[in-house]
Structure formats: C-alpha cells, structure tokens
Coordinates of N, CA and C and ligand atoms in Angstrom, one line a residue:
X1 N 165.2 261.2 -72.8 CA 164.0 260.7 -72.2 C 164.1 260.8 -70.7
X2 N 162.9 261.6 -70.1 CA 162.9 261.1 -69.1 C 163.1 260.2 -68.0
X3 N 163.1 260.2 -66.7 CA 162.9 258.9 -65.8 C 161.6 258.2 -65.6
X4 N 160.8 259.4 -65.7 CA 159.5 259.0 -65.5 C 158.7 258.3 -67.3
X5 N 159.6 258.8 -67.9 CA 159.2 258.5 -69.2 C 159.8 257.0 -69.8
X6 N 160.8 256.8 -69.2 CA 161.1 255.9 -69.5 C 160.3 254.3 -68.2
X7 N 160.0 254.9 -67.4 CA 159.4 254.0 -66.2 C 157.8 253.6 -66.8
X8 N 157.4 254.5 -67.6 CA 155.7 254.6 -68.3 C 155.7 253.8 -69.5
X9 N 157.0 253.5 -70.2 CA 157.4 252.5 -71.2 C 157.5 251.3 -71.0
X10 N 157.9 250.9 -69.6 CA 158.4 249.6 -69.0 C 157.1 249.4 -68.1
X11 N 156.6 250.1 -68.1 CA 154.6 249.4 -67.5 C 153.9 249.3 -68.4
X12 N 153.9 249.9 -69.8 CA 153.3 249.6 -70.8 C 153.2 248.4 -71.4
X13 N 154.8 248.5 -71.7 CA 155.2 246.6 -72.0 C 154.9 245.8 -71.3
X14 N 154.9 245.9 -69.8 CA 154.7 244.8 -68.9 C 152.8 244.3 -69.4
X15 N 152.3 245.3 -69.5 CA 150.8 245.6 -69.8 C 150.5 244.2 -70.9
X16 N 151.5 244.8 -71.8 CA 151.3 244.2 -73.1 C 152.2 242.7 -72.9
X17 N 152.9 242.4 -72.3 CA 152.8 241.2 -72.0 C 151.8 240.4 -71.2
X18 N 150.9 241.5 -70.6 CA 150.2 239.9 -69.4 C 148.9 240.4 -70.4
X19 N 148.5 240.6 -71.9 CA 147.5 240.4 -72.1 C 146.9 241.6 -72.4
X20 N 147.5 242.3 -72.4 CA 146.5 243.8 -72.5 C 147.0 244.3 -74.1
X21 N 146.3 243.8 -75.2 CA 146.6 244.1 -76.7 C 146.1 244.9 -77.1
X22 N 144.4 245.6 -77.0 CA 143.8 246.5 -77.3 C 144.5 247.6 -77.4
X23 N 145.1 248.4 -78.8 CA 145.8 249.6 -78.8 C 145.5 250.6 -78.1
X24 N 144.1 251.0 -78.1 CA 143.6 252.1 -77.9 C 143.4 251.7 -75.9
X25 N 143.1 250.7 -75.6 CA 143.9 250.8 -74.1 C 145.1 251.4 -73.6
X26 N 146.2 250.7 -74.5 CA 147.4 250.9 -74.3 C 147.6 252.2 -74.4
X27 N 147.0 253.0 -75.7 CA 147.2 254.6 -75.9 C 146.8 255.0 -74.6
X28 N 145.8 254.9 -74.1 CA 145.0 255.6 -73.3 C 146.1 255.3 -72.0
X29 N 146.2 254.5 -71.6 CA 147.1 254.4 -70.4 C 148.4 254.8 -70.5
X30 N 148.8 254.9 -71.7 CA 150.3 255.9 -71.6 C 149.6 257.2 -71.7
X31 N 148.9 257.9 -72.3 CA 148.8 259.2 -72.2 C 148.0 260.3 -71.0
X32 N 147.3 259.1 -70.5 CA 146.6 260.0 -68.8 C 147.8 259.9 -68.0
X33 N 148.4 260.9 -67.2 CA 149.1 261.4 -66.6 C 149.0 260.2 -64.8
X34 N 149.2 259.5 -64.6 CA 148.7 258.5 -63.3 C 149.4 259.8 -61.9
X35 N 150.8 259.9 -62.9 CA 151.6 260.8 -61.4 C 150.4 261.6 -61.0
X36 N 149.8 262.8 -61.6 CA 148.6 263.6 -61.3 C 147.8 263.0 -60.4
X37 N 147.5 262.1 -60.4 CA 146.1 261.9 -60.0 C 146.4 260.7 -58.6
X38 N 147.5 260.4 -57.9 CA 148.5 259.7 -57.0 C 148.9 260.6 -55.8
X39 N 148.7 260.6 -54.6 CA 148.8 261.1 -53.4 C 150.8 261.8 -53.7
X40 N 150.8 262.9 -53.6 CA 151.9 263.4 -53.9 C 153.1 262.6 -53.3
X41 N 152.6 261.9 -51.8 CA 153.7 261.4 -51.0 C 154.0 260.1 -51.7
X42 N 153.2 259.2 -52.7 CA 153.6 257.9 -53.4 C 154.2 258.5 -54.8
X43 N 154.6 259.5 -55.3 CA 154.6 260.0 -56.5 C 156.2 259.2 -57.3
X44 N 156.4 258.7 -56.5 CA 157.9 257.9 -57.2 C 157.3 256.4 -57.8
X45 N 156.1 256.1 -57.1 CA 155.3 254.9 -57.7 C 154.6 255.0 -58.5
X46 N 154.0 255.9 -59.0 CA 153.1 256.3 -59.5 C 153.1 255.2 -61.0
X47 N 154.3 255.4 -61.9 CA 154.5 254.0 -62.9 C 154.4 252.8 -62.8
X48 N 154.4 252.0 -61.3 CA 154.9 250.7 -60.9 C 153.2 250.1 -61.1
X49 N 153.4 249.0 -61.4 CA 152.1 248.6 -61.0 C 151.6 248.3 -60.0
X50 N 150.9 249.4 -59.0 CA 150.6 248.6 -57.8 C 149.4 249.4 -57.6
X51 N 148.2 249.4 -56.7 CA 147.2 250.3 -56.5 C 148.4 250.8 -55.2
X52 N 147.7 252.7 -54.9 CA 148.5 253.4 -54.1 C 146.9 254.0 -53.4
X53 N 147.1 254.4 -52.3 CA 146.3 254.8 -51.0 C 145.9 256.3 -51.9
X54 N 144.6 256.7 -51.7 CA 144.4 258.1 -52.2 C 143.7 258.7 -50.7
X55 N 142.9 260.1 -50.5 CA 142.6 260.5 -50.0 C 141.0 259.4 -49.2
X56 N 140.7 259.8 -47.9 CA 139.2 259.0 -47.4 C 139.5 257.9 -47.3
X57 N 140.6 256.9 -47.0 CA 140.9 255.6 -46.9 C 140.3 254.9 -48.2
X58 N 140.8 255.4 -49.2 CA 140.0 254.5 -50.5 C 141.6 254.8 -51.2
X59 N 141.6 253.7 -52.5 CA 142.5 253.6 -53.4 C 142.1 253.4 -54.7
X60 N 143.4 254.0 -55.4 CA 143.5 254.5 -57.3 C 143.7 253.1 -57.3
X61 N 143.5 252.0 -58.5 CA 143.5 250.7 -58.9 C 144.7 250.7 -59.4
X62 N 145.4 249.1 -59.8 CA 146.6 248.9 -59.9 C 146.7 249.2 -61.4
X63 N 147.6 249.9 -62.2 CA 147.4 249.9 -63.6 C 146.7 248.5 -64.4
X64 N 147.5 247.8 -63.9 CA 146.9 246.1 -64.9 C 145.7 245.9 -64.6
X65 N 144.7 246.6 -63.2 CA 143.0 246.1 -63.0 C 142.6 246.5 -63.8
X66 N 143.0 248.0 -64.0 CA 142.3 249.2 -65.2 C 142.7 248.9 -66.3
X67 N 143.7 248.8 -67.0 CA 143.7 248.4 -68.0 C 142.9 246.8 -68.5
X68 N 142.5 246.2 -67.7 CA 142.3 244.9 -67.6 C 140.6 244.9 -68.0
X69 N 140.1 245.7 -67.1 CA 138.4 246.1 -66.8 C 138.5 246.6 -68.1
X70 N 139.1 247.8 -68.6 CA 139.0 248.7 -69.5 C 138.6 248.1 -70.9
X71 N 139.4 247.0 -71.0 CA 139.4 246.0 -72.3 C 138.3 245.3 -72.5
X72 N 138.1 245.3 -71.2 CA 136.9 244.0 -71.1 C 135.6 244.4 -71.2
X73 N 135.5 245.9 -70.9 CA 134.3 246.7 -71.5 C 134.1 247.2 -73.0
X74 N 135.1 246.9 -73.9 CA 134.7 246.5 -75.2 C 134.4 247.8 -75.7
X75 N 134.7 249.2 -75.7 CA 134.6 250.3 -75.2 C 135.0 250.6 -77.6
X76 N 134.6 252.1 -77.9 CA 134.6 252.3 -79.3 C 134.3 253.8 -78.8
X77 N 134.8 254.6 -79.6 CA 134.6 256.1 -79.3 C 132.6 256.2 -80.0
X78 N 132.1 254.9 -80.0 CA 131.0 255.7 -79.8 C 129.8 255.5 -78.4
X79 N 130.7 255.1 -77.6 CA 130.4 254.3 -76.6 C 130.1 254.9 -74.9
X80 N 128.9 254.8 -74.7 CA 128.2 256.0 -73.4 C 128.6 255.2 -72.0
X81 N 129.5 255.3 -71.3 CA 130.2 254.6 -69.9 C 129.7 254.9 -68.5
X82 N 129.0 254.0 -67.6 CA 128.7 254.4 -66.6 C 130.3 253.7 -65.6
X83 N 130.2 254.8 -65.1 CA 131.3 254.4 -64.0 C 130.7 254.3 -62.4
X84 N 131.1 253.8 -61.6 CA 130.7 253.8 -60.3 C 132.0 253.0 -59.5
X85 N 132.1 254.8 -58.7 CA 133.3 254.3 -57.9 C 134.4 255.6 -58.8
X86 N 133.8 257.0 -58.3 CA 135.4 258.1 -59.0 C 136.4 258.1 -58.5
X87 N 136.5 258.0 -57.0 CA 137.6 257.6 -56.5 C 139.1 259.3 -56.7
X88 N 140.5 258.8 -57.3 CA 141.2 259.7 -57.8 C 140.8 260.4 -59.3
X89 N 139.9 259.5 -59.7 CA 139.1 260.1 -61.1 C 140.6 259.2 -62.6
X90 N 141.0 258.6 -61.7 CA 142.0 258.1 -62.7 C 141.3 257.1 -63.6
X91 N 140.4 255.9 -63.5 CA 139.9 255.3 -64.1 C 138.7 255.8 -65.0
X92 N 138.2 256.7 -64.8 CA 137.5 257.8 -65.4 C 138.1 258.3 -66.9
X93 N 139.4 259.2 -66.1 CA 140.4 259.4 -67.1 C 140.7 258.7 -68.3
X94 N 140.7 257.3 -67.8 CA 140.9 256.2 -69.5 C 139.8 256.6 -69.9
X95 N 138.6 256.0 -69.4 CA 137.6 255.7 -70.4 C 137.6 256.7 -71.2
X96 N 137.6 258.0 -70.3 CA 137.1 259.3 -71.2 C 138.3 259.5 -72.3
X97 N 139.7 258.9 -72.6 CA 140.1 259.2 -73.7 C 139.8 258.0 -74.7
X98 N 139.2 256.8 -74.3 CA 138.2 255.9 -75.4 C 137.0 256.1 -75.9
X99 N 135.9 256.3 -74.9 CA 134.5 256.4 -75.1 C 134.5 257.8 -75.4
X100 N 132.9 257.3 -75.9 CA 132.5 259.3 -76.2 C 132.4 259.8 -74.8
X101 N 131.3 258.9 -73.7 CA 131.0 259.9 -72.7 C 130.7 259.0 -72.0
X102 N 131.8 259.5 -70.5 CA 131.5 258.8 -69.1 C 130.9 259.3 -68.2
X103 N 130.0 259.1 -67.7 CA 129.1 259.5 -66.4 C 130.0 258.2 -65.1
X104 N 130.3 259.3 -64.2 CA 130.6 258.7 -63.2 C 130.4 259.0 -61.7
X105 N 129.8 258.1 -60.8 CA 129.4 258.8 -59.5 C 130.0 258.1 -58.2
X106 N 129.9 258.9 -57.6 CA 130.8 258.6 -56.1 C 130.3 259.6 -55.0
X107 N 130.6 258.5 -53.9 CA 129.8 258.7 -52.9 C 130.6 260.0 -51.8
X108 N 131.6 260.1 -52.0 CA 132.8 260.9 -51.4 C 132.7 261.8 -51.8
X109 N 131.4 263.1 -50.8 CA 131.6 264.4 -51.8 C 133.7 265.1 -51.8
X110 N 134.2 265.0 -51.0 CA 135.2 265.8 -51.1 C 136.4 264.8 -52.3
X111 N 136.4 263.6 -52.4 CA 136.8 262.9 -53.4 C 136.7 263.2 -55.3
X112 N 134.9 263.5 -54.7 CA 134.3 264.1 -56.3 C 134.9 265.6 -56.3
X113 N 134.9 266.3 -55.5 CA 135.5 267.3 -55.7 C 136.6 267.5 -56.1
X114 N 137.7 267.2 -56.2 CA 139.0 266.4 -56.4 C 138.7 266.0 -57.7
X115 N 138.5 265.1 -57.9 CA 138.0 264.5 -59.5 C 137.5 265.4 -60.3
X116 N 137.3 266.3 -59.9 CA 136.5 266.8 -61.3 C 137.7 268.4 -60.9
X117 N 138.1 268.5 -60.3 CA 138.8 269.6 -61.1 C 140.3 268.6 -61.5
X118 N 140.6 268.0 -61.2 CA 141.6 267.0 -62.1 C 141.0 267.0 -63.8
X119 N 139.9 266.8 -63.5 CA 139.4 267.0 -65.1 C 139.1 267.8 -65.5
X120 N 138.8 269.0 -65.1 CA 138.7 270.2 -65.8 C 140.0 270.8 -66.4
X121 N 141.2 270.2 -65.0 CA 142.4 271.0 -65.3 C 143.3 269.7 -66.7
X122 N 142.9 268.8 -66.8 CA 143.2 267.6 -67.9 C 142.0 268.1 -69.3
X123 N 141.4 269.1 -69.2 CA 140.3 268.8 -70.1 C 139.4 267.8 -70.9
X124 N 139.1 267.1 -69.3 CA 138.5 265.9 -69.9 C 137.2 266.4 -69.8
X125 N 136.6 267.4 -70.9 CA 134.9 267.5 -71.0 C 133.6 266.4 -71.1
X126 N 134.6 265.2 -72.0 CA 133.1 264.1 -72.2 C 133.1 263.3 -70.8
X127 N 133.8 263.7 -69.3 CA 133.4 263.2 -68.3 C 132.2 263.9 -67.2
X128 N 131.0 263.4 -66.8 CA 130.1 264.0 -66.3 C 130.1 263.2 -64.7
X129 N 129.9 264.2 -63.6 CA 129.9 263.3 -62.6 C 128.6 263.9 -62.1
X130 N 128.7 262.9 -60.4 CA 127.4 262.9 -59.7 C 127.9 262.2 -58.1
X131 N 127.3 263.4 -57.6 CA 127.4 263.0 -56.1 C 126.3 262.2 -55.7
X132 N 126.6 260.9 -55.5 CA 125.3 260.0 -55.1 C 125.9 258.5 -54.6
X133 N 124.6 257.4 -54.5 CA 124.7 256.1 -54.1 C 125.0 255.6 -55.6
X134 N 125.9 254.8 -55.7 CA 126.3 254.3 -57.0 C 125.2 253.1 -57.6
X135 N 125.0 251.9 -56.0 CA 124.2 251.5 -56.4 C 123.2 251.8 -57.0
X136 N 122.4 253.1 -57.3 CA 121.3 253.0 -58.1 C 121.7 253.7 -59.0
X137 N 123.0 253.7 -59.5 CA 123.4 253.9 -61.2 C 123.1 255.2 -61.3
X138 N 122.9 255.7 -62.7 CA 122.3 257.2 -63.0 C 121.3 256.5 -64.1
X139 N 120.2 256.5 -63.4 CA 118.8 256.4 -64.3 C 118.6 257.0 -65.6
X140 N 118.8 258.6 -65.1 CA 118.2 259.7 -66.3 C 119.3 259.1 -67.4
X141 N 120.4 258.9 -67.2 CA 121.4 258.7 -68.3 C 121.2 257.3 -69.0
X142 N 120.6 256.2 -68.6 CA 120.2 255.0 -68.9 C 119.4 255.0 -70.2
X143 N 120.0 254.4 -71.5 CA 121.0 252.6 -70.8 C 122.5 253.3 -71.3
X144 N 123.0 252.8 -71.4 CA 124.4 252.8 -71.2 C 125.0 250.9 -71.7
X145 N 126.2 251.3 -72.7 CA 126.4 249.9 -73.3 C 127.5 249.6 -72.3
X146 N 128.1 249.9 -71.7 CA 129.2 249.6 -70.9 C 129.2 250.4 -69.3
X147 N 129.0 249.4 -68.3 CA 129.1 249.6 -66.8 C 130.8 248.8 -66.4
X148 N 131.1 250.2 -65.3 CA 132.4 249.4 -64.6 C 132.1 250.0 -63.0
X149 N 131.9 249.1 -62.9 CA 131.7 249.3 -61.1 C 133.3 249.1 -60.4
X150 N 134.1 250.0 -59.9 CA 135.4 250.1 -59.4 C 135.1 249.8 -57.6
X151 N 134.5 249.4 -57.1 CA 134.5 248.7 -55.7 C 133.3 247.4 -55.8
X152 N 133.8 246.6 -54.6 CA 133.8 245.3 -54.6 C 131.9 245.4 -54.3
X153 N 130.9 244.5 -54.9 CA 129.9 244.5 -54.5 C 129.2 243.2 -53.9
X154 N 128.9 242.8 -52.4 CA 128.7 242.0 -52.0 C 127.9 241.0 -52.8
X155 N 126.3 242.0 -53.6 CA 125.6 241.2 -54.1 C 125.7 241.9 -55.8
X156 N 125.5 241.2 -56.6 CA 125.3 241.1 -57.8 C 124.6 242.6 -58.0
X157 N 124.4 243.9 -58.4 CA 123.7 244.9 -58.3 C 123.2 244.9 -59.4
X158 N 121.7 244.1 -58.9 CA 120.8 244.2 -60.5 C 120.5 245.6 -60.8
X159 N 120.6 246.6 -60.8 CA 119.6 248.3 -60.9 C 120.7 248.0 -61.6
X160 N 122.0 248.1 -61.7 CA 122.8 249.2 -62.2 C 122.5 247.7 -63.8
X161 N 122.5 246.3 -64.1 CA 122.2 245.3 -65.0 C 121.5 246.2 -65.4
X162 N 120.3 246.6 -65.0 CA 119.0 247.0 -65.6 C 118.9 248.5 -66.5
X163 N 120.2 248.5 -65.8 CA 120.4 250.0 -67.2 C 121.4 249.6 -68.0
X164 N 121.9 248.5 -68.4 CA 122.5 248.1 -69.6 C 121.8 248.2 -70.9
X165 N 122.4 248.3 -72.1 CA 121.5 248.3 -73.0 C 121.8 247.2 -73.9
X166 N 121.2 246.5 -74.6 CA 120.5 245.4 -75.4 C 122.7 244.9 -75.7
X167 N 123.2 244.0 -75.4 CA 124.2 243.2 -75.9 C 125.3 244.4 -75.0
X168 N 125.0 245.1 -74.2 CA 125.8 246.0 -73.3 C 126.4 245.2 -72.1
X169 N 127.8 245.7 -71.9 CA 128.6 244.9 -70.7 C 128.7 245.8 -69.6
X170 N 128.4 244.7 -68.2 CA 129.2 245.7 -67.1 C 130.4 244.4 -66.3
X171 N 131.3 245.3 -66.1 CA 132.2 244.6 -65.5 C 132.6 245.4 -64.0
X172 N 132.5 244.1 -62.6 CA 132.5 244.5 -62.0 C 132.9 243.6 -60.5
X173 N 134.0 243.8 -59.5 CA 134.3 242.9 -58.5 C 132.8 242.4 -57.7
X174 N 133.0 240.9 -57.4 CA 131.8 240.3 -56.5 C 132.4 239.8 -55.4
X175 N 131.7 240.1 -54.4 CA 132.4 239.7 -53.2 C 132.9 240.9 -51.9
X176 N 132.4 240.0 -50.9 CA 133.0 241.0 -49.9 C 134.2 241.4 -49.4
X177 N 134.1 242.4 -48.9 CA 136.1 242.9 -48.4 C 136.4 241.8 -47.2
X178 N 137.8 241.8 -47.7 CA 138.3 240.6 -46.8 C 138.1 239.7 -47.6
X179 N 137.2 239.6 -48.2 CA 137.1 237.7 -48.6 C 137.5 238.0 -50.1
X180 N 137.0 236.6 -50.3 CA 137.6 236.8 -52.2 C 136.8 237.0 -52.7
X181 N 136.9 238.0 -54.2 CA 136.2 238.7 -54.6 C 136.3 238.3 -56.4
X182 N 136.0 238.3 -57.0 CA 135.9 237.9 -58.3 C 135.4 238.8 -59.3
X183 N 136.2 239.3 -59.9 CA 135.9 240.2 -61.6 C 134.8 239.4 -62.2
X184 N 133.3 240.1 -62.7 CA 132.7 239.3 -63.3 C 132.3 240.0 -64.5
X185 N 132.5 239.5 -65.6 CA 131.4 240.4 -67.0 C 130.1 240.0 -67.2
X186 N 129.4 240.7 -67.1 CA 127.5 240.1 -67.7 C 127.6 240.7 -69.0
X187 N 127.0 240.4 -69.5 CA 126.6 240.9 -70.8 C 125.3 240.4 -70.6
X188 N 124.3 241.9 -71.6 CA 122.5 241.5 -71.7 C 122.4 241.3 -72.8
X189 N 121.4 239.9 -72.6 CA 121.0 239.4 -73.4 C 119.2 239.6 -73.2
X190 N 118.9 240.6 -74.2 CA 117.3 240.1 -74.0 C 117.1 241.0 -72.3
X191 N 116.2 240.1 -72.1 CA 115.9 240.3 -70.3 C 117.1 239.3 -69.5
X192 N 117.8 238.5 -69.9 CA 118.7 237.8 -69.2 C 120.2 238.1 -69.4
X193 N 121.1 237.9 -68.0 CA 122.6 238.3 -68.5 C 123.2 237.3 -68.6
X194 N 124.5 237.4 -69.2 CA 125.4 235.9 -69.5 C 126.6 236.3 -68.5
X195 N 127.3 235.5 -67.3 CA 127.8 236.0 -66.5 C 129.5 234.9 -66.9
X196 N 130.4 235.8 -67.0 CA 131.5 235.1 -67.3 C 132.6 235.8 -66.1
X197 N 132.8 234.9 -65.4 CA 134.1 235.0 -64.4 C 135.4 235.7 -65.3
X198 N 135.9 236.6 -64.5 CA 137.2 236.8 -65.3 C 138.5 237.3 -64.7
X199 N 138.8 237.2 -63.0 CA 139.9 237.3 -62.1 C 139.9 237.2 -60.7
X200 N 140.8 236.8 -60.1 CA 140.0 237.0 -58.4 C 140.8 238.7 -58.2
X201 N 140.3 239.4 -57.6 CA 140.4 240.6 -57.5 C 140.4 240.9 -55.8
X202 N 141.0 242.0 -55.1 CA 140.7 242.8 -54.3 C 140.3 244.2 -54.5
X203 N 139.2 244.8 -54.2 CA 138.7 246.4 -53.6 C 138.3 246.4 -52.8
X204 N 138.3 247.9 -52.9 CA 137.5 248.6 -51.2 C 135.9 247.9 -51.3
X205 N 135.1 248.2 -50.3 CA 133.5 247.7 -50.3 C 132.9 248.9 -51.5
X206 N 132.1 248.4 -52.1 CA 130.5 249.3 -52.5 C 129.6 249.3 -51.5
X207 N 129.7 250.7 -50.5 CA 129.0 250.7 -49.4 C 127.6 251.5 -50.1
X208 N 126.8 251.0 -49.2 CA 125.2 251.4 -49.6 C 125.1 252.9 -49.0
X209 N 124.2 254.2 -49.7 CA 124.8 255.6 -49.7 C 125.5 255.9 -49.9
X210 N 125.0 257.5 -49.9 CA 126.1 258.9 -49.9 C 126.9 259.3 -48.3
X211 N 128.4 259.5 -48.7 CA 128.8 259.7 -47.8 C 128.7 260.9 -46.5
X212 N 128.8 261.1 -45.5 CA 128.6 262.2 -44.6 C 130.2 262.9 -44.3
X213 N 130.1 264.1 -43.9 CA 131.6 264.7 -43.6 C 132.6 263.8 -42.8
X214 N 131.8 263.7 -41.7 CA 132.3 263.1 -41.0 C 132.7 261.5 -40.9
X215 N 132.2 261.0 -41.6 CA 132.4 259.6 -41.4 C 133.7 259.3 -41.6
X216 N 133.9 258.2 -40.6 CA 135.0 257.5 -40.2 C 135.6 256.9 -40.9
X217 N 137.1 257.5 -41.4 CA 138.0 257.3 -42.4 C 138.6 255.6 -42.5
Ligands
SAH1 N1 138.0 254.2 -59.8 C1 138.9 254.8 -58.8 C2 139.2 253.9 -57.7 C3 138.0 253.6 -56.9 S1 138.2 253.1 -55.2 C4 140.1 255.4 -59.3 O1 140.4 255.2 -60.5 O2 140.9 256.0 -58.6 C5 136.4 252.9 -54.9 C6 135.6 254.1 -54.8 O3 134.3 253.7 -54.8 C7 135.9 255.0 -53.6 O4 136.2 256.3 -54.0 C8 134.6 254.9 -52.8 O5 134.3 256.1 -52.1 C9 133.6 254.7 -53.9 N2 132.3 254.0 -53.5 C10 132.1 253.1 -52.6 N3 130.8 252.8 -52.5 C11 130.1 253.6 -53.4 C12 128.8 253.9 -53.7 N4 127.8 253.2 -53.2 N5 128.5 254.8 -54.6 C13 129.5 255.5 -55.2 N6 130.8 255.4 -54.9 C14 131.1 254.4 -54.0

C-alpha cells in the first residue's frame, strides 16, 4: 500500500467517525483523486483534512465540509445538482460520481478553465459548467432537486430557492466573511422553505458577478 493510500484510509475513517455514514459518500470521496485537484505546492496535504489555498485567492473545502454538504443534499444517482462556486472542481467531482448530472458555475473564468479540463482528463462527462454570476443559478436547467452553494452568502439567495424543485434541498453557508457563517438546509415545501441550521462554517464571499482578468487577487 501506498503512503498516499494508506493516508486516504485514515481520512476516510476519521470521516466515518464524525458522522459521515452514507456509503456512497464515502465511495465517492475515496475514489476522486483530491491530490489532483490541490495546488501542487500543498500536495503532501492533500489527505489531511484541512481546506488548502487553490489558484485566484480562493480555496478547495476541507474534506469533512464536502463530505458533510454532500450527505446533506440527499443526492441518488437519479439526481440533477446545481453547484455554485467550481472553484478546483473538486466538490463537483463528488457529486458527479453520485448524481446523474451536475451543472456547476463560477465566476473565475481562468478557474473554470482549470475545472473542466480536470474533468475531461478524470472523465467526468455528467458535469456541465458555466461561466457566470452564480447568484442567478442556471435558469434554463431549472428546477433541480438539490443546490450546494460552496461560498458564504451574505443574504439568503432566494433565485437560486426558486429553482428548487417540489421537496428539493439546497445547502448552503449564510453569513458574511469574517463573521460567522452558518450551514443552512432549506428544503421546498410548496411555495415555502423549511430552514434547518446545520454548522457554523467558514468560506470565501459569494461575490455578486462575473469575474474580470484583472481583478485583484
Ligand atoms: N467548490 C470548490 C470550492 C469553492 S471556493 C472546490 O471544491 O474547490 C468558492 C468559489 O466560489 C470560488 O472559486 C469563487 O470564485 C466562487 N464564487 C464566488 N462568488 C461567486 C458567484 N457569484 N458566482 C459563481 N462563483 C462564485
């Protein structure tokens, strides 16, 4: 066994001690490759649980957020996933070895670029992306049973609620950077959502637009 194989066993377990029992999570997070998709210079962490710095001042999430969100979206291979927030495309990666099909968009054209040949070269086909403002979700793909919004959102983002579909979850950080931020699940009910607290969390912001070349890292 490897070192690295043996270090991806011992985050698994740890996984599966703080709560993470869904098998098909568990599969999924042993078998996406994390080293891949981890700034080459953190590549000895890549197992540990911790979030690591990726390209554009933004970061890959700590294994236990993702695996945590992941569960909590209630996710069935027949299951259509909006993501927001691609980031290293790592959190993408799970879903797409659970759900049938993840649409995911981010504001970072040179980020998305990155992401998606990670996935071409992983052959993750049922992931579709989109260079855009996350807050307004992907309409044409709407509804979608399960939303995961991967950066912190000051206010509640009803658009992206409004494309949930009938008993559909989104899970997603509330709260601004710097401050405390809280994991929340809605689930729709009808025209109303049922809002269940479920961790205090840190992420980067869900900034409003698409990003420019230049903007300040
Ligand atoms: N899910 C990622 C981690 C995301 S970090 C992973 O697994 O690696 C948060 C990401 O959200 C960053 O890449 C950031 O550029 C993106 N982001 C922030 N605001 C956004 C917005 N309004 N629309 C789309 N993406 C956004």
């Amino acid at each position: 066994m490897s070192h690295d194989d043996a270090r991806k066993i011992r985050l698994i377990m740890s996984l599966r001690g703080r709560g993470i029992t869904d098998p098909a999570v568990l599969g999924a997070l042993e078998r996406v490759p994390r080293d891949q998709f981890v700034d080459p210079a953190f590549l000895d962490q890549a197992w540990e649980d911790r979030a690591l710095p990726i390209a554009s001042g933004q970061t890959i999430s700590q294994p236990f957020i993702v695996a945590f969100m992941t569960q909590a979206l209630q996710l069935t291979d027949r299951t259509k996933v909006l993501e927001i927030g691609t980031g290293s495309g790592y959190q993408a990666a799970v879903l797409a070895k659970i759900a049938r099909r993840v649409y995911t968009v981010e504001r970072h054209a040179e980020l998305l670029r990155r992401a998606q040949a990670m996935f071409d070269r992983l052959k993750l086909h049922n992931i579709h992306t989109r260079h855009g403002d996350g807050w307004k979700g992907w309409p044409e793909q709407a509804p979608f049973e399960a939303i995961i919004v991967t950066a912190a959102a000051p206010e509640v983002p009803q658009e992206l609620l409004d494309q949930l579909s009938e008993g559909g979850r989104m899970v997603a950080p509330i709260g601004s950077a710097g401050n405390a931020q809280r994991l929340v699940r809605f689930v729709r009910e009808g025209e109303s959502f049922h809002e269940e607290p479920l961790l205090d969390v840190r992420f980067v912001p869900l900034v409003h637009g698409v990003g420019v070349p230049n903007e300040a890292r």
